[in-house]
mmCIF file of N, CA and C in Angstrom:
data_model
loop_
_atom_site.group_PDB
_atom_site.id
_atom_site.type_symbol
_atom_site.label_atom_id
_atom_site.label_comp_id
_atom_site.label_asym_id
_atom_site.label_seq_id
_atom_site.Cartn_x
_atom_site.Cartn_y
_atom_site.Cartn_z
ATOM 1 N N UNK D 1 102.713 112.245 105.286
ATOM 2 C CA UNK D 1 103.394 111.078 104.712
ATOM 3 C C UNK D 1 104.856 111.441 104.506
ATOM 4 N N UNK D 2 105.744 110.606 105.017
ATOM 5 C CA UNK D 2 107.174 110.852 104.812
ATOM 6 C C UNK D 2 107.606 110.237 103.482
ATOM 7 N N UNK D 3 108.747 110.675 102.963
ATOM 8 C CA UNK D 3 109.146 110.296 101.607
ATOM 9 C C UNK D 3 109.319 108.785 101.447
ATOM 10 N N UNK D 4 109.821 108.093 102.470
ATOM 11 C CA UNK D 4 109.979 106.640 102.351
ATOM 12 C C UNK D 4 108.619 105.946 102.247
ATOM 13 N N UNK D 5 107.627 106.464 102.999
ATOM 14 C CA UNK D 5 106.273 105.918 102.886
ATOM 15 C C UNK D 5 105.712 106.161 101.494
ATOM 16 N N UNK D 6 105.951 107.358 100.964
ATOM 17 C CA UNK D 6 105.447 107.705 99.641
ATOM 18 C C UNK D 6 106.033 106.785 98.577
ATOM 19 N N UNK D 7 107.326 106.461 98.706
ATOM 20 C CA UNK D 7 107.964 105.528 97.769
ATOM 21 C C UNK D 7 107.322 104.149 97.862
ATOM 22 N N UNK D 8 107.017 103.722 99.085
ATOM 23 C CA UNK D 8 106.388 102.423 99.289
ATOM 24 C C UNK D 8 104.982 102.400 98.690
ATOM 25 N N UNK D 9 104.226 103.474 98.909
ATOM 26 C CA UNK D 9 102.876 103.593 98.354
ATOM 27 C C UNK D 9 102.919 103.525 96.830
ATOM 28 N N UNK D 10 103.861 104.270 96.236
ATOM 29 C CA UNK D 10 103.999 104.282 94.778
ATOM 30 C C UNK D 10 104.338 102.892 94.254
ATOM 31 N N UNK D 11 105.235 102.184 94.953
ATOM 32 C CA UNK D 11 105.627 100.838 94.538
ATOM 33 C C UNK D 11 104.439 99.885 94.595
ATOM 34 N N UNK D 12 103.643 99.968 95.654
ATOM 35 C CA UNK D 12 102.473 99.100 95.783
ATOM 36 C C UNK D 12 101.445 99.395 94.692
ATOM 37 N N UNK D 13 101.273 100.672 94.347
ATOM 38 C CA UNK D 13 100.359 101.031 93.258
ATOM 39 C C UNK D 13 100.828 100.419 91.942
ATOM 40 N N UNK D 14 102.140 100.463 91.690
ATOM 41 C CA UNK D 14 102.687 99.899 90.454
ATOM 42 C C UNK D 14 102.471 98.389 90.396
ATOM 43 N N UNK D 15 102.462 97.742 91.548
ATOM 44 C CA UNK D 15 102.224 96.298 91.615
ATOM 45 C C UNK D 15 100.743 95.956 91.513
ATOM 46 N N UNK D 16 99.900 96.979 91.448
ATOM 47 C CA UNK D 16 98.462 96.726 91.382
ATOM 48 C C UNK D 16 97.858 96.381 92.725
ATOM 49 N N UNK D 17 98.514 96.774 93.800
ATOM 50 C CA UNK D 17 98.039 96.443 95.138
ATOM 51 C C UNK D 17 97.070 97.479 95.704
ATOM 52 N N UNK D 18 96.815 98.553 94.955
ATOM 53 C CA UNK D 18 95.936 99.591 95.480
ATOM 54 C C UNK D 18 94.474 99.245 95.204
ATOM 55 N N UNK D 19 93.591 99.918 95.900
ATOM 56 C CA UNK D 19 92.160 99.736 95.679
ATOM 57 C C UNK D 19 91.466 101.067 95.914
ATOM 58 N N UNK D 20 90.306 101.208 95.309
ATOM 59 C CA UNK D 20 89.547 102.448 95.438
ATOM 60 C C UNK D 20 88.575 102.345 96.595
ATOM 61 N N UNK D 21 88.481 103.413 97.360
ATOM 62 C CA UNK D 21 87.511 103.511 98.455
ATOM 63 C C UNK D 21 86.840 104.858 98.247
ATOM 64 N N UNK D 22 85.632 104.834 97.708
ATOM 65 C CA UNK D 22 85.015 106.088 97.299
ATOM 66 C C UNK D 22 85.806 106.665 96.137
ATOM 67 N N UNK D 23 86.223 107.905 96.278
ATOM 68 C CA UNK D 23 86.982 108.566 95.213
ATOM 69 C C UNK D 23 88.490 108.443 95.417
ATOM 70 N N UNK D 24 88.913 107.800 96.504
ATOM 71 C CA UNK D 24 90.331 107.789 96.855
ATOM 72 C C UNK D 24 90.979 106.444 96.581
ATOM 73 N N UNK D 25 92.236 106.496 96.192
ATOM 74 C CA UNK D 25 93.011 105.281 95.963
ATOM 75 C C UNK D 25 93.890 105.018 97.182
ATOM 76 N N UNK D 26 93.760 103.836 97.741
ATOM 77 C CA UNK D 26 94.513 103.465 98.935
ATOM 78 C C UNK D 26 95.366 102.237 98.656
ATOM 79 N N UNK D 27 96.410 102.083 99.442
ATOM 80 C CA UNK D 27 97.141 100.828 99.467
ATOM 81 C C UNK D 27 97.032 100.252 100.877
ATOM 82 N N UNK D 28 96.970 98.929 100.994
ATOM 83 C CA UNK D 28 96.875 98.332 102.318
ATOM 84 C C UNK D 28 98.196 98.460 103.060
ATOM 85 N N UNK D 29 98.140 98.740 104.356
ATOM 86 C CA UNK D 29 99.372 98.691 105.142
ATOM 87 C C UNK D 29 99.239 97.851 106.395
ATOM 88 N N UNK D 30 98.062 97.357 106.664
ATOM 89 C CA UNK D 30 97.902 96.461 107.806
ATOM 90 C C UNK D 30 96.664 95.635 107.545
ATOM 91 N N UNK D 31 96.761 94.335 107.730
ATOM 92 C CA UNK D 31 95.580 93.505 107.567
ATOM 93 C C UNK D 31 95.729 92.235 108.392
ATOM 94 N N UNK D 32 94.621 91.710 108.822
ATOM 95 C CA UNK D 32 94.636 90.430 109.510
ATOM 96 C C UNK D 32 93.282 89.765 109.307
ATOM 97 N N UNK D 33 93.268 88.455 109.480
ATOM 98 C CA UNK D 33 92.042 87.689 109.320
ATOM 99 C C UNK D 33 91.602 87.218 110.698
ATOM 100 N N UNK D 34 90.341 87.483 111.042
ATOM 101 C CA UNK D 34 89.870 87.056 112.354
ATOM 102 C C UNK D 34 89.373 85.607 112.307
ATOM 103 N N UNK D 35 88.875 85.107 113.429
ATOM 104 C CA UNK D 35 88.470 83.705 113.516
ATOM 105 C C UNK D 35 87.253 83.385 112.657
ATOM 106 N N UNK D 36 86.513 84.413 112.256
ATOM 107 C CA UNK D 36 85.364 84.191 111.379
ATOM 108 C C UNK D 36 85.737 84.367 109.908
ATOM 109 N N UNK D 37 87.043 84.346 109.634
ATOM 110 C CA UNK D 37 87.550 84.417 108.262
ATOM 111 C C UNK D 37 87.260 85.753 107.596
ATOM 112 N N UNK D 38 87.105 86.800 108.381
ATOM 113 C CA UNK D 38 86.914 88.120 107.795
ATOM 114 C C UNK D 38 88.253 88.829 107.714
ATOM 115 N N UNK D 39 88.440 89.555 106.643
ATOM 116 C CA UNK D 39 89.673 90.311 106.465
ATOM 117 C C UNK D 39 89.445 91.743 106.915
ATOM 118 N N UNK D 40 90.186 92.154 107.914
ATOM 119 C CA UNK D 40 90.151 93.536 108.372
ATOM 120 C C UNK D 40 91.375 94.227 107.790
ATOM 121 N N UNK D 41 91.224 95.456 107.376
ATOM 122 C CA UNK D 41 92.355 96.140 106.776
ATOM 123 C C UNK D 41 92.294 97.624 107.062
ATOM 124 N N UNK D 42 93.429 98.234 107.012
ATOM 125 C CA UNK D 42 93.496 99.687 107.001
ATOM 126 C C UNK D 42 94.284 100.080 105.761
ATOM 127 N N UNK D 43 94.128 101.304 105.337
ATOM 128 C CA UNK D 43 94.802 101.742 104.124
ATOM 129 C C UNK D 43 95.308 103.156 104.278
ATOM 130 N N UNK D 44 96.212 103.513 103.394
ATOM 131 C CA UNK D 44 96.760 104.869 103.404
ATOM 132 C C UNK D 44 96.876 105.342 101.960
ATOM 133 N N UNK D 45 96.593 106.612 101.730
ATOM 134 C CA UNK D 45 96.808 107.149 100.389
ATOM 135 C C UNK D 45 97.967 108.132 100.406
ATOM 136 N N UNK D 46 98.279 108.697 99.244
ATOM 137 C CA UNK D 46 99.484 109.530 99.181
ATOM 138 C C UNK D 46 99.302 110.912 99.792
ATOM 139 N N UNK D 47 98.105 111.229 100.280
ATOM 140 C CA UNK D 47 97.939 112.424 101.104
ATOM 141 C C UNK D 47 98.070 112.086 102.596
ATOM 142 N N UNK D 48 98.337 110.825 102.900
ATOM 143 C CA UNK D 48 98.498 110.416 104.287
ATOM 144 C C UNK D 48 97.189 110.155 104.997
ATOM 145 N N UNK D 49 96.104 110.028 104.226
ATOM 146 C CA UNK D 49 94.806 109.743 104.831
ATOM 147 C C UNK D 49 94.701 108.237 105.043
ATOM 148 N N UNK D 50 94.447 107.844 106.280
ATOM 149 C CA UNK D 50 94.345 106.422 106.600
ATOM 150 C C UNK D 50 92.942 106.117 107.095
ATOM 151 N N UNK D 51 92.550 104.867 106.989
ATOM 152 C CA UNK D 51 91.243 104.467 107.493
ATOM 153 C C UNK D 51 91.298 103.012 107.919
ATOM 154 N N UNK D 52 90.346 102.618 108.695
ATOM 155 C CA UNK D 52 90.201 101.220 109.084
ATOM 156 C C UNK D 52 88.888 100.728 108.519
ATOM 157 N N UNK D 53 88.929 99.633 107.824
ATOM 158 C CA UNK D 53 87.718 99.106 107.214
ATOM 159 C C UNK D 53 87.663 97.601 107.370
ATOM 160 N N UNK D 54 86.696 97.001 106.711
ATOM 161 C CA UNK D 54 86.558 95.554 106.785
ATOM 162 C C UNK D 54 85.992 95.067 105.470
ATOM 163 N N UNK D 55 86.506 93.982 104.970
ATOM 164 C CA UNK D 55 85.838 93.322 103.865
ATOM 165 C C UNK D 55 85.678 91.853 104.206
ATOM 166 N N UNK D 56 84.589 91.293 103.788
ATOM 167 C CA UNK D 56 84.258 89.909 104.118
ATOM 168 C C UNK D 56 84.577 89.055 102.897
ATOM 169 N N UNK D 57 85.221 87.946 103.118
ATOM 170 C CA UNK D 57 85.502 87.032 102.018
ATOM 171 C C UNK D 57 84.207 86.526 101.405
ATOM 172 N N UNK D 58 84.141 86.603 100.094
ATOM 173 C CA UNK D 58 82.970 86.107 99.366
ATOM 174 C C UNK D 58 83.330 84.739 98.800
ATOM 175 N N UNK D 59 82.383 83.831 98.844
ATOM 176 C CA UNK D 59 82.622 82.505 98.249
ATOM 177 C C UNK D 59 82.441 82.577 96.740
#
């Protein structure tokens, strides 16, 4: 993780934009909604660990 990314991650955490995935805290850095209204997202934490996941909108 480069310092500018780390600053961005910290800012998003302060805004409450982070979420927990297992034991790790991630902030979203890419997301899109597909035609079935599912939200796909990837996240990054301050160790630079990224992942691709999916969450489905709940009614």
